[in-house]
Amino acid sequence: MKIVTLGEIMLRLTPSGYDRFVQTASFEAHYGGAEANVAAALANWGEDALFVSKVPDHEIGQAAVDALRAVGVDTRGVLRGGERLGIYYAERGADRRASKVIYDRANSAFALSRAEEYDWDKIFAGADWFHITGITPALGKNAEEVALSACKAAKARGVTVSCDVNYRSKLWDKEHAAKTLEKLLGYADVCIVNENQAQELFGAPEEGTAAYMAEKFGFACIALTYRRTIDALHNKIWSELFMDGQSVQSPVYSMEMIDRIGGGDAFAAGLIYALGHKYGLQKAAGFAEAVSCLKHSIPGDVCLCSLEEARSLAENEGNAKVSR
Amino acid sequence: MKIVTLGEIMLRLTPSGYDRFVQTASFEAHYGGAEANVAAALANWGEDALFVSKVPDHEIGQAAVDALRAVGVDTRGVLRGGERLGIYYAERGADRRASKVIYDRANSAFALSRAEEYDWDKIFAGADWFHITGITPALGKNAEEVALSACKAAKARGVTVSCDVNYRSKLWDKEHAAKTLEKLLGYADVCIVNENQAQELFGAPEEGTAAYMAEKFGFACIALTYRRTIDALHNKIWSELFMDGQSVQSPVYSMEMIDRIGGGDAFAAGLIYALGHKYGLQKAAGFAEAVSCLKHSIPGDVCLCSLEEARSLAENEGNAKVSR
Amino acid sequence: MKIVTLGEIMLRLTPSGYDRFVQTASFEAHYGGAEANVAAALANWGEDALFVSKVPDHEIGQAAVDALRAVGVDTRGVLRGGERLGIYYAERGADRRASKVIYDRANSAFALSRAEEYDWDKIFAGADWFHITGITPALGKNAEEVALSACKAAKARGVTVSCDVNYRSKLWDKEHAAKTLEKLLGYADVCIVNENQAQELFGAPEEGTAAYMAEKFGFACIALTYRRTIDALHNKIWSELFMDGQSVQSPVYSMEMIDRIGGGDAFAAGLIYALGHKYGLQKAAGFAEAVSCLKHSIPGDVCLCSLEEARSLAENEGNAKVSR
Amino acid sequence: MKIVTLGEIMLRLTPSGYDRFVQTASFEAHYGGAEANVAAALANWGEDALFVSKVPDHEIGQAAVDALRAVGVDTRGVLRGGERLGIYYAERGADRRASKVIYDRANSAFALSRAEEYDWDKIFAGADWFHITGITPALGKNAEEVALSACKAAKARGVTVSCDVNYRSKLWDKEHAAKTLEKLLGYADVCIVNENQAQELFGAPEEGTAAYMAEKFGFACIALTYRRTIDALHNKIWSELFMDGQSVQSPVYSMEMIDRIGGGDAFAAGLIYALGHKYGLQKAAGFAEAVSCLKHSIPGDVCLCSLEEARSLAENEGNAKVSR
Amino acid sequence: MKIVTLGEIMLRLTPSGYDRFVQTASFEAHYGGAEANVAAALANWGEDALFVSKVPDHEIGQAAVDALRAVGVDTRGVLRGGERLGIYYAERGADRRASKVIYDRANSAFALSRAEEYDWDKIFAGADWFHITGITPALGKNAEEVALSACKAAKARGVTVSCDVNYRSKLWDKEHAAKTLEKLLGYADVCIVNENQAQELFGAPEEGTAAYMAEKFGFACIALTYRRTIDALHNKIWSELFMDGQSVQSPVYSMEMIDRIGGGDAFAAGLIYALGHKYGLQKAAGFAEAVSCLKHSIPGDVCLCSLEEARSLAENEGNAKVSR
Amino acid sequence: MKIVTLGEIMLRLTPSGYDRFVQTASFEAHYGGAEANVAAALANWGEDALFVSKVPDHEIGQAAVDALRAVGVDTRGVLRGGERLGIYYAERGADRRASKVIYDRANSAFALSRAEEYDWDKIFAGADWFHITGITPALGKNAEEVALSACKAAKARGVTVSCDVNYRSKLWDKEHAAKTLEKLLGYADVCIVNENQAQELFGAPEEGTAAYMAEKFGFACIALTYRRTIDALHNKIWSELFMDGQSVQSPVYSMEMIDRIGGGDAFAAGLIYALGHKYGLQKAAGFAEAVSCLKHSIPGDVCLCSLEEARSLAENEGNAKVSR
């Protein structure tokens, strides 16, 4: 399966240990972004994953590319140019002190890139799947056009399109988001959306959210994701998959987290893998949620679990013994 | 509000991660002390906080001053001279292995400083509040005189005096402590004391401890603090505030801790802030306990939480979602 | 008491923090091995512990020796020569991501050492106790001969022999293991075995495992150890001690772990200490389990707890307050 | 002496050790900027130094403020608001591999701040000296206006103005720079300029550069600075001071460098200190160059040397024995 | 240009800073090997570089692959299987304390791999160049066969073959080496050899070494490399290129080194690049030596310099100013 | 050879990298002291070295003992008790910024220990050599008595006594030092003294210093050591050995240093080894100086070089090639 994902990749700067921003003497460097993380997880499992983006033509841009190449992502879709790589600062929380993210991503090479810079024919040649998230159009006028243009191009070439709604209130207001995301979702075959966002942005009812969304947008498959925050290091997650009028629920994972970022992207990667490999609905939900759960135990943005680890957990044989 | 605090500031040396003293190859450096921590938390919230102490006139003494200046403390009250900066070694525990503190603070510049070195007129000029703890008189004859002299000077100038009993059995015996602390508390308007210490040192009954203490010493306000140790990284804390014959209790926080040291000082800072800003009794208890709770999630001696974080937690809207 | 232990010591390479193998930029270095860990714990408590092994005559071999000497082990029993020090890579897990061990220990100096290189007269001069584990004969033909030769020599000199079964399926197959371990256990006065391994390897019944084993091999004392894996960082452990037809159970410790490796070796050290110091059966079980519990809170392979810490926990007065 | 400096403060991100950008797993965090570094060096020597700037109202902005407060800078002149703190990535070179700086400072809070946001009356109240560099007007239209407005305001209040030309070709083109800097220098009493920049930007002759500049702009004092690059870690520096028609030269320092950044700012701080404290011309040149030399041996942007160290080196009694 | 290289890739374990093996608490992890380093440098410059090897099918093997993928190497030529990844411990020296390497590479997956496992048709499809070193046949009987088989296959397909003699006395004795290397060099079009090794192994005269070697083996081009060790951190290097009866010498670089390992491999990469891109002889020598020089300033085994950096240094315009 | 050394062992706290005291976030931990370092170097070479001292009965004291045990020192001569372990802060300098030491060693367990606590019979049983330095009597009245008592006891038992003058002006004044050291040197057979101290303290002439000292105190052997400070990281060292009226000079080592501390102690260890093993005078001087030179390239207080490394350097075959 050849999967294409498109979006921004950023440098994540995280204070060491549990230090607050104001007290750290150094920042751990990770490179990630919603769509990049999906490509990375899939490539790590041996899939052919092409990442499409734009990074500045300097060493920090190159470092982002190298991080993806290390796990096997095909980065030939990454344009060079523009002024800067977006940054986000991420402080690890603990107990009742919430984790904190400060974005500094405006005017990034990708956000300012223009749709005509991308060669869709080349990008989608041989592609089976295209994945994008609602973060991309939130990055500004240019990125919105890139996003829509990409979806249109994928659709026109018969590529399956998945979209993770991923609404970020810090990036745009709800009204604008709703309008733009509706356009984007119009191209999607598969949708992933957090329960609350489905309701807030698209007026979905509390009961029957999935069915409402599937009908409204004509999705072949929709995943509703749920997250309950116990404290900064403990979350509960689960999901509902809805397809062909049938609905299944994943197990609920109550987690002690190492790194919360990228949990949703891992779910998306798991879902794409499962659907692409024709898993049954229940098995697909279980696999995707297991992948998401495992991501929360791995530092960095990318879910570096193996297929075996994910499958083993999904099949409930997962355990945490030292294997020796 | 201008707050003055007086006491010793020390270098804290902590093995990296969960290493024991005997196996660490390096020590994390933090600077703190009960009264310094209170000044730091208040300055970090924008209050005018003056710290009074004495440190040796070398770079390690300067580093302690710099650490306080970084968060905005006015360090013009810190004298220079003497031989050494006190040290304490602090090993992080885990599970049933308790955290360990080894003091090496005898003969510090502050402990040997003499009352006549301090210019109370200058120190208390414009001051609204003076805070001290029972650790200071425990440091020896000189420090005891400094402590009493400071309280007397503050009282004479109409400055509100708060005292955190903070009895440390490693520093002095109970009898001596009780006698000296009674003198000190005689100057206090506001008292903070751990339930057990109130009973052991001052003969307070198990029921009605707060009222007993308030009456005995004539406090305008007394806070009784409670701590239950589940294991090295899990504690439960709460408190009772007693004022004008009225008693309220804070919420109980069951915590997964990052750094236990300074939790009591954070409570004191929160209480001073709340009383100084005329919070109602219940709100004051809630705010002070929230500050204390948050401290336990922050590395180092100082509670680097923001007012917003403390208020949000106190108002029970606190949660630990990644905000992005 | 003079205790002799014999076995392999390895370099353990652990990614920093919770990093996976593929993402770490550095490895923490620890030196350990089942029998070395037992010697180290006992030496750390002031016992006279001689470790017998073979390491290559280069600096990595020397570093292993130095690590043992640091805690007081007598390393005059360590031969020099051979080609390499065995290695094992150990990745810390978290939540549902299991900890992982990759062995790279084939052809180590010890594994290839021959029985005739060891001078049993010198080694066992004045010895009271000899400890070995089932890992040693699993290392190959040579090591098997060394193990049996050592047991025979100890026995012949009236030294008490203890053996921790420690079956590792990655090192040898069950049939071969069972056969060889039966020979080894034939020399043992004291046996430690995990409940499952007793049943799988030696056909012990689920009920009365200890009695079955004691009778089958003629042990003076047998300890059955139990471990339940909640997740990668949470385990429950307990044990049963059987001696003179009497059986006692230790408390159950439900632990939040810092470092799982060496937990069983700590138990063995605790048991040897307790039996050697003539503790009663119940007290012995409690002490050994407390030592094992404490090990899980200490980084590295060796249980660096003090006797006081272990006794205090065992006597249920253990708590995890900061002592200051 | 009260000194005011105005400019941008940035986060510097430096790979650990000698790692290249593409291979580092973490970045050391330092906060600095040309004018901030001058204020910091002066405050560190006990001078009253006010820094004027604007940083975003979030924790990264606060961290920059804290770094300055730690060394005693008065940061009440720092406005809050805007979107981002400027960043620069700085890779340490070695041997023939040059150090590298990648700027990511466009659209910073300071660069977009407007002249009318600054209250010059308050800023210059009691001020003796104002220092600015040519980097500030290079940051864009807004910053240019702020720079000129500040100089005008200082001049109008009788404050001595010093300007370090600091032409950075990556920030603007030569023509624009020359025109704007001429305006800026029109306000300056004291000028610091690299020999080459004096010639390239202002047409100064190779011989008599200082005199030419002094006459052209009417400087009371001008410092010409020289730097020869041997390799990434070895530079030679010296300077010429010209005042009242008299010219002196500093010693030449051939240095093995630890951190090259901020060397020029340290010189400026040294010069301001020397002139403000009425050093003779030769002594001033010697002191300023000694400060600059010492900076190159100190990590970070700020010259954390003491007055004693600088004086001792300047008086040629400086040596590098371990003092014990 | 498509370049194929074949050989072993190992994990390099380096104590932190200047620590000796026996005192380090952690090891920096790098992955490298002579032929892998050549592929990595070429891929980093944008060339199509395929690395052929075998690594164990576990995460440490994968980490080696990931390190190569990160810089763009095509790792589809890396087989999976076998028992272990070779290791070498490398201690940084300083002053008169020499750097130290301890090999632990016996029985690696690659060393035990068999010639028939490699599909030469696939490997050499479209290849222009094949590079190997004398380390490969030194790894044992199997590796020797793999090496010869690869050379033969390359030759048969018209691929240019380069061989770096790289004699390591720790791996095999001189006689065996000479005999085997003569066979290997029989296939080579381009040879790189240290002056001493040419004389010791192949009886080359001190004068006219290059011509002697070229004639003896029929090389189209031969590079003689020279290294003089001043101390552990200072070396002088230069080289002589001999082609078509013409000889040129590179500049001599007297270096302060950060990481000595991989300097020769960087030279080889530079030479392959230069010859492949039809540089003239003098320019080729200058470029290759510049690349080698730059490598010594970069941590790790791989020369992560850019083409621009290498060209700039080679053209003598290289300098080490901070570019900003 | 059994060597006994007696003195204080301290915790050394060093900022990471080249950080100044005021900017470091952590301190590297090393344990050392003049006489401890001598014992450690000798034990590391396989000699039987007993260290006599007193450390507090807590984990920091234990860590000091463990550090010595790791390299093979017999620590059964270390008493437990007293209040604290002495500390010294050591900042690495660079270029013209001198390294800095801040002592915080007053009132250490050793400094306050009393002569009668030491059992000289047991300590000197079987001893061949006793080494002490002038630092010990500088630690106060008690330590002075311990030092003299030890020398007397050694002398009485026919043990060879060596004394390194090691005058530290920060610890005592010259007059007191001279008087006390004369007493100490009265017991010495072998003396090590810096040229300047010989002249300043004992009135030795600039010419014939060694002969003067030998005659004045009746030394069998005296070593004069020389050090020239180029800058913080570059020193020149050499020495003169005088024995039986004959004088030899060691080579001069011009060094690039990693860690200057312990260079003199390494010399002493080298000299004791050489004299104890009956080296000729010239060979002894060369060996001792080579050991001292190598120490400067090794982090920490202890010279962890091997005998082979020292001999190889001394025999001028020393080089700094990577051996592989």
XYZ file of N, CA, C and O in Angstrom, chain E residues 216-306:
364
model
N 51.858 -2.559 -10.072
C 51.675 -3.918 -9.555
C 50.242 -4.410 -9.719
O 49.990 -5.556 -10.068
N 49.285 -3.496 -9.445
C 47.882 -3.929 -9.463
C 47.098 -3.406 -10.660
O 45.932 -3.726 -10.827
N 47.739 -2.571 -11.441
C 47.032 -2.044 -12.611
C 45.936 -1.055 -12.276
O 44.912 -0.989 -12.964
N 46.128 -0.293 -11.206
C 45.108 0.686 -10.830
C 45.038 1.832 -11.830
O 46.068 2.324 -12.299
N 43.836 2.276 -12.115
C 43.685 3.507 -12.892
C 44.091 4.703 -12.058
O 44.625 5.682 -12.555
N 43.815 4.575 -10.774
C 44.101 5.706 -9.883
C 44.452 5.169 -8.502
O 43.807 4.246 -8.001
N 45.459 5.738 -7.888
C 45.789 5.332 -6.522
C 46.026 6.556 -5.650
O 46.626 7.545 -6.081
N 45.489 6.446 -4.445
C 45.676 7.533 -3.481
C 46.514 7.013 -2.321
O 46.163 6.001 -1.710
N 47.610 7.689 -2.052
C 48.421 7.365 -0.870
C 48.069 8.371 0.215
O 48.108 9.584 -0.012
N 47.719 7.869 1.383
C 47.341 8.801 2.456
C 48.416 8.814 3.538
O 49.041 7.793 3.824
N 48.588 9.979 4.099
C 49.619 10.192 5.116
C 48.981 10.779 6.370
O 48.098 11.633 6.283
N 49.421 10.320 7.491
C 48.951 10.859 8.763
C 50.119 10.924 9.738
O 50.841 9.948 9.913
N 50.296 12.068 10.364
C 51.295 12.197 11.423
C 50.558 12.559 12.705
O 49.756 13.500 12.725
N 50.816 11.794 13.745
C 50.128 11.998 15.012
C 50.941 12.932 15.897
O 52.025 12.571 16.339
N 50.428 14.122 16.145
C 51.097 15.035 17.068
C 50.744 14.635 18.493
O 51.606 14.354 19.305
N 49.467 14.582 18.755
C 48.986 13.993 20.010
C 47.568 13.496 19.781
O 47.108 13.446 18.637
N 46.886 13.127 20.848
C 45.590 12.466 20.675
C 44.578 13.337 19.952
O 43.660 12.834 19.305
N 44.724 14.640 20.037
C 43.745 15.537 19.430
C 44.304 16.354 18.270
O 43.606 17.181 17.702
N 45.575 16.150 17.968
C 46.192 16.911 16.876
C 46.884 15.969 15.906
O 47.781 15.239 16.296
N 46.469 15.993 14.675
C 47.066 15.187 13.610
C 47.338 16.071 12.407
O 46.722 17.117 12.241
N 48.285 15.605 11.598
C 48.513 16.213 10.277
C 48.147 15.183 9.241
O 48.565 14.025 9.354
N 47.409 15.579 8.246
C 47.069 14.628 7.176
C 47.316 15.263 5.812
O 47.178 16.466 5.626
N 47.673 14.424 4.874
C 47.732 14.851 3.481
C 47.715 13.604 2.609
O 47.677 12.485 3.133
N 47.726 13.788 1.316
C 47.651 12.620 0.435
C 48.295 12.912 -0.910
O 48.515 14.065 -1.279
N 48.572 11.824 -1.591
C 49.130 11.919 -2.944
C 48.186 11.152 -3.869
O 47.777 10.033 -3.552
N 47.840 11.775 -4.967
C 47.013 11.076 -5.964
C 47.888 10.779 -7.180
O 48.618 11.655 -7.660
N 47.777 9.554 -7.669
C 48.594 9.146 -8.811
C 47.672 8.537 -9.873
O 46.912 7.619 -9.598
N 47.765 9.053 -11.072
C 46.839 8.609 -12.141
C 47.521 8.872 -13.475
O 48.108 9.952 -13.673
N 47.456 7.946 -14.329
C 48.040 8.114 -15.665
C 49.473 8.626 -15.575
O 49.866 9.544 -16.334
N 50.215 8.094 -14.650
C 51.623 8.480 -14.545
C 51.862 9.846 -13.941
O 53.003 10.277 -13.755
N 50.788 10.495 -13.586
C 50.915 11.841 -13.036
C 50.631 11.813 -11.544
O 49.752 11.087 -11.084
N 51.367 12.597 -10.797
C 51.185 12.598 -9.347
C 50.942 14.012 -8.827
O 51.622 14.962 -9.226
N 49.957 14.150 -7.939
C 49.713 15.466 -7.303
C 49.625 15.255 -5.802
O 49.314 14.160 -5.332
N 49.876 16.326 -5.074
C 49.764 16.230 -3.622
C 48.693 17.175 -3.133
O 48.528 18.283 -3.650
N 47.976 16.740 -2.141
C 46.959 17.609 -1.535
C 47.646 18.581 -0.587
O 48.814 18.402 -0.250
N 46.940 19.610 -0.152
C 47.470 20.425 0.938
C 47.621 19.577 2.194
O 46.968 18.536 2.339
N 48.468 20.032 3.097
C 48.621 19.371 4.394
C 47.705 20.080 5.392
O 47.745 21.299 5.513
N 46.873 19.310 6.047
C 46.003 19.889 7.081
C 46.522 19.506 8.463
O 46.613 18.324 8.790
N 46.839 20.496 9.245
C 47.234 20.279 10.629
C 45.988 20.575 11.466
O 45.520 21.698 11.524
N 45.453 19.551 12.110
C 44.097 19.658 12.643
C 44.010 19.546 14.163
O 44.763 18.784 14.777
N 43.062 20.244 14.734
C 42.626 20.019 16.117
C 41.336 19.215 15.995
O 40.327 19.732 15.527
N 41.374 17.968 16.434
C 40.296 17.051 16.097
C 39.198 16.948 17.162
O 39.475 17.005 18.356
N 37.986 16.747 16.690
C 36.846 16.457 17.571
C 36.588 14.956 17.584
O 36.288 14.379 18.613
N 36.708 14.325 16.436
C 36.418 12.891 16.339
C 37.236 12.322 15.191
O 36.972 12.582 14.041
N 38.238 11.549 15.558
C 39.189 11.069 14.576
C 38.642 9.952 13.699
O 39.110 9.721 12.587
N 37.666 9.240 14.214
C 37.185 8.045 13.519
C 36.396 8.417 12.268
O 35.552 9.295 12.297
N 36.678 7.727 11.178
C 35.970 7.984 9.930
C 36.694 8.970 9.021
O 36.189 9.284 7.939
N 37.845 9.428 9.451
C 38.595 10.385 8.625
C 39.023 9.789 7.287
O 38.949 10.451 6.248
N 39.432 8.542 7.336
C 39.840 7.885 6.109
C 38.656 7.577 5.203
O 38.747 7.673 3.974
N 37.543 7.214 5.809
C 36.340 6.918 5.018
C 35.832 8.187 4.339
O 35.326 8.148 3.214
N 35.954 9.304 5.039
C 35.558 10.573 4.434
C 36.424 10.878 3.220
O 35.934 11.332 2.178
N 37.717 10.565 3.342
C 38.611 10.752 2.200
C 38.129 9.917 1.018
O 38.046 10.398 -0.122
N 37.816 8.670 1.297
C 37.358 7.777 0.229
C 36.096 8.316 -0.438
O 35.971 8.325 -1.667
N 35.150 8.779 0.393
C 33.915 9.339 -0.154
C 34.233 10.541 -1.032
O 33.670 10.707 -2.133
N 35.114 11.387 -0.559
C 35.483 12.578 -1.328
C 36.141 12.198 -2.642
O 35.859 12.794 -3.691
N 36.984 11.181 -2.588
C 37.681 10.763 -3.803
C 36.698 10.173 -4.815
O 36.760 10.471 -6.013
N 35.799 9.329 -4.318
C 34.804 8.728 -5.222
C 33.957 9.823 -5.856
O 33.691 9.825 -7.060
N 33.554 10.783 -5.027
C 32.752 11.883 -5.561
C 33.528 12.638 -6.634
O 33.003 12.937 -7.723
N 34.772 12.940 -6.321
C 35.585 13.749 -7.234
C 35.836 13.011 -8.549
O 35.689 13.583 -9.639
N 36.202 11.749 -8.447
C 36.473 10.987 -9.671
C 35.184 10.757 -10.449
O 35.165 10.876 -11.680
N 34.132 10.442 -9.733
C 32.843 10.207 -10.381
C 32.329 11.455 -11.089
O 31.649 11.373 -12.112
N 32.647 12.606 -10.538
C 32.223 13.861 -11.159
C 33.317 14.472 -12.016
O 33.282 15.655 -12.331
N 34.298 13.654 -12.379
C 35.317 14.029 -13.365
C 36.124 15.263 -12.972
O 36.427 16.109 -13.821
N 36.416 15.381 -11.673
C 37.305 16.462 -11.255
C 38.690 16.195 -11.836
O 39.090 15.042 -11.985
N 39.442 17.227 -12.104
C 40.840 17.056 -12.471
C 41.610 16.503 -11.283
O 41.130 16.523 -10.139
N 42.809 16.003 -11.525
C 43.549 15.292 -10.496
C 43.840 16.177 -9.280
O 43.605 15.783 -8.129
N 44.310 17.378 -9.534
C 44.669 18.265 -8.433
C 43.416 18.656 -7.640
O 43.412 18.670 -6.415
N 42.355 18.932 -8.346
C 41.107 19.315 -7.693
C 40.546 18.135 -6.897
O 40.018 18.310 -5.796
N 40.696 16.948 -7.451
C 40.204 15.748 -6.760
C 40.952 15.544 -5.445
O 40.348 15.266 -4.396
N 42.269 15.683 -5.512
C 43.070 15.506 -4.292
C 42.671 16.547 -3.251
O 42.524 16.244 -2.058
N 42.484 17.771 -3.717
C 42.127 18.847 -2.787
C 40.755 18.630 -2.166
O 40.563 18.824 -0.957
N 39.815 18.183 -2.978
C 38.461 17.974 -2.478
C 38.437 16.829 -1.470
O 37.871 16.947 -0.373
N 39.045 15.699 -1.826
C 39.024 14.522 -0.952
C 39.680 14.845 0.394
O 39.191 14.449 1.455
N 40.781 15.571 0.345
C 41.482 15.880 1.591
C 40.678 16.866 2.430
O 40.643 16.782 3.675
N 39.987 17.798 1.774
C 39.151 18.757 2.503
C 38.010 18.036 3.217
O 37.686 18.323 4.372
N 37.422 17.088 2.530
C 36.352 16.299 3.149
C 36.887 15.558 4.367
O 36.280 15.553 5.440
N 38.047 14.963 4.199
C 38.644 14.216 5.307
C 38.937 15.147 6.477
O 38.650 14.828 7.635
N 39.492 16.302 6.160
C 39.786 17.276 7.217
C 38.514 17.667 7.971
O 38.488 17.691 9.208
N 37.453 17.961 7.233
C 36.202 18.392 7.881
C 35.634 17.285 8.765
O 35.084 17.566 9.833
N 35.750 16.039 8.305
C 35.250 14.932 9.128
C 35.815 14.975 10.548
O 35.109 14.712 11.521
N 37.078 15.287 10.674
C 37.718 15.267 11.989
C 37.120 16.296 12.946
O 37.375 16.249 14.145
N 36.315 17.198 12.432
C 35.677 18.206 13.291
C 34.231 17.854 13.608
O 33.523 18.638 14.234
N 33.791 16.676 13.183
C 32.371 16.301 13.315
C 32.241 15.038 14.168
O 32.898 14.040 13.889
N 31.403 15.077 15.216
C 31.206 13.884 16.041
C 30.562 12.740 15.268
O 29.748 12.989 14.369
N 30.909 11.525 15.628
C 30.336 10.348 14.984
C 31.233 9.844 13.865
O 32.292 10.398 13.593
N 30.798 8.770 13.232
C 31.619 8.115 12.209
C 31.463 8.745 10.836
O 32.291 8.531 9.957
N 30.386 9.494 10.636
C 30.023 9.932 9.289
C 30.395 11.393 9.061
O 30.204 12.234 9.925
N 30.903 11.676 7.858
C 31.246 13.057 7.516
C 30.003 13.818 7.079
O 29.607 13.789 5.914
N 29.402 14.525 8.031
C 28.167 15.253 7.749
C 28.434 16.664 7.218
O 27.669 17.582 7.488
N 29.510 16.849 6.491
C 29.720 18.182 5.917
C 28.930 18.294 4.616
O 28.562 17.301 4.004
N 28.649 19.500 4.227
C 27.945 19.723 2.960
C 28.964 19.821 1.829
O 30.156 20.034 2.064
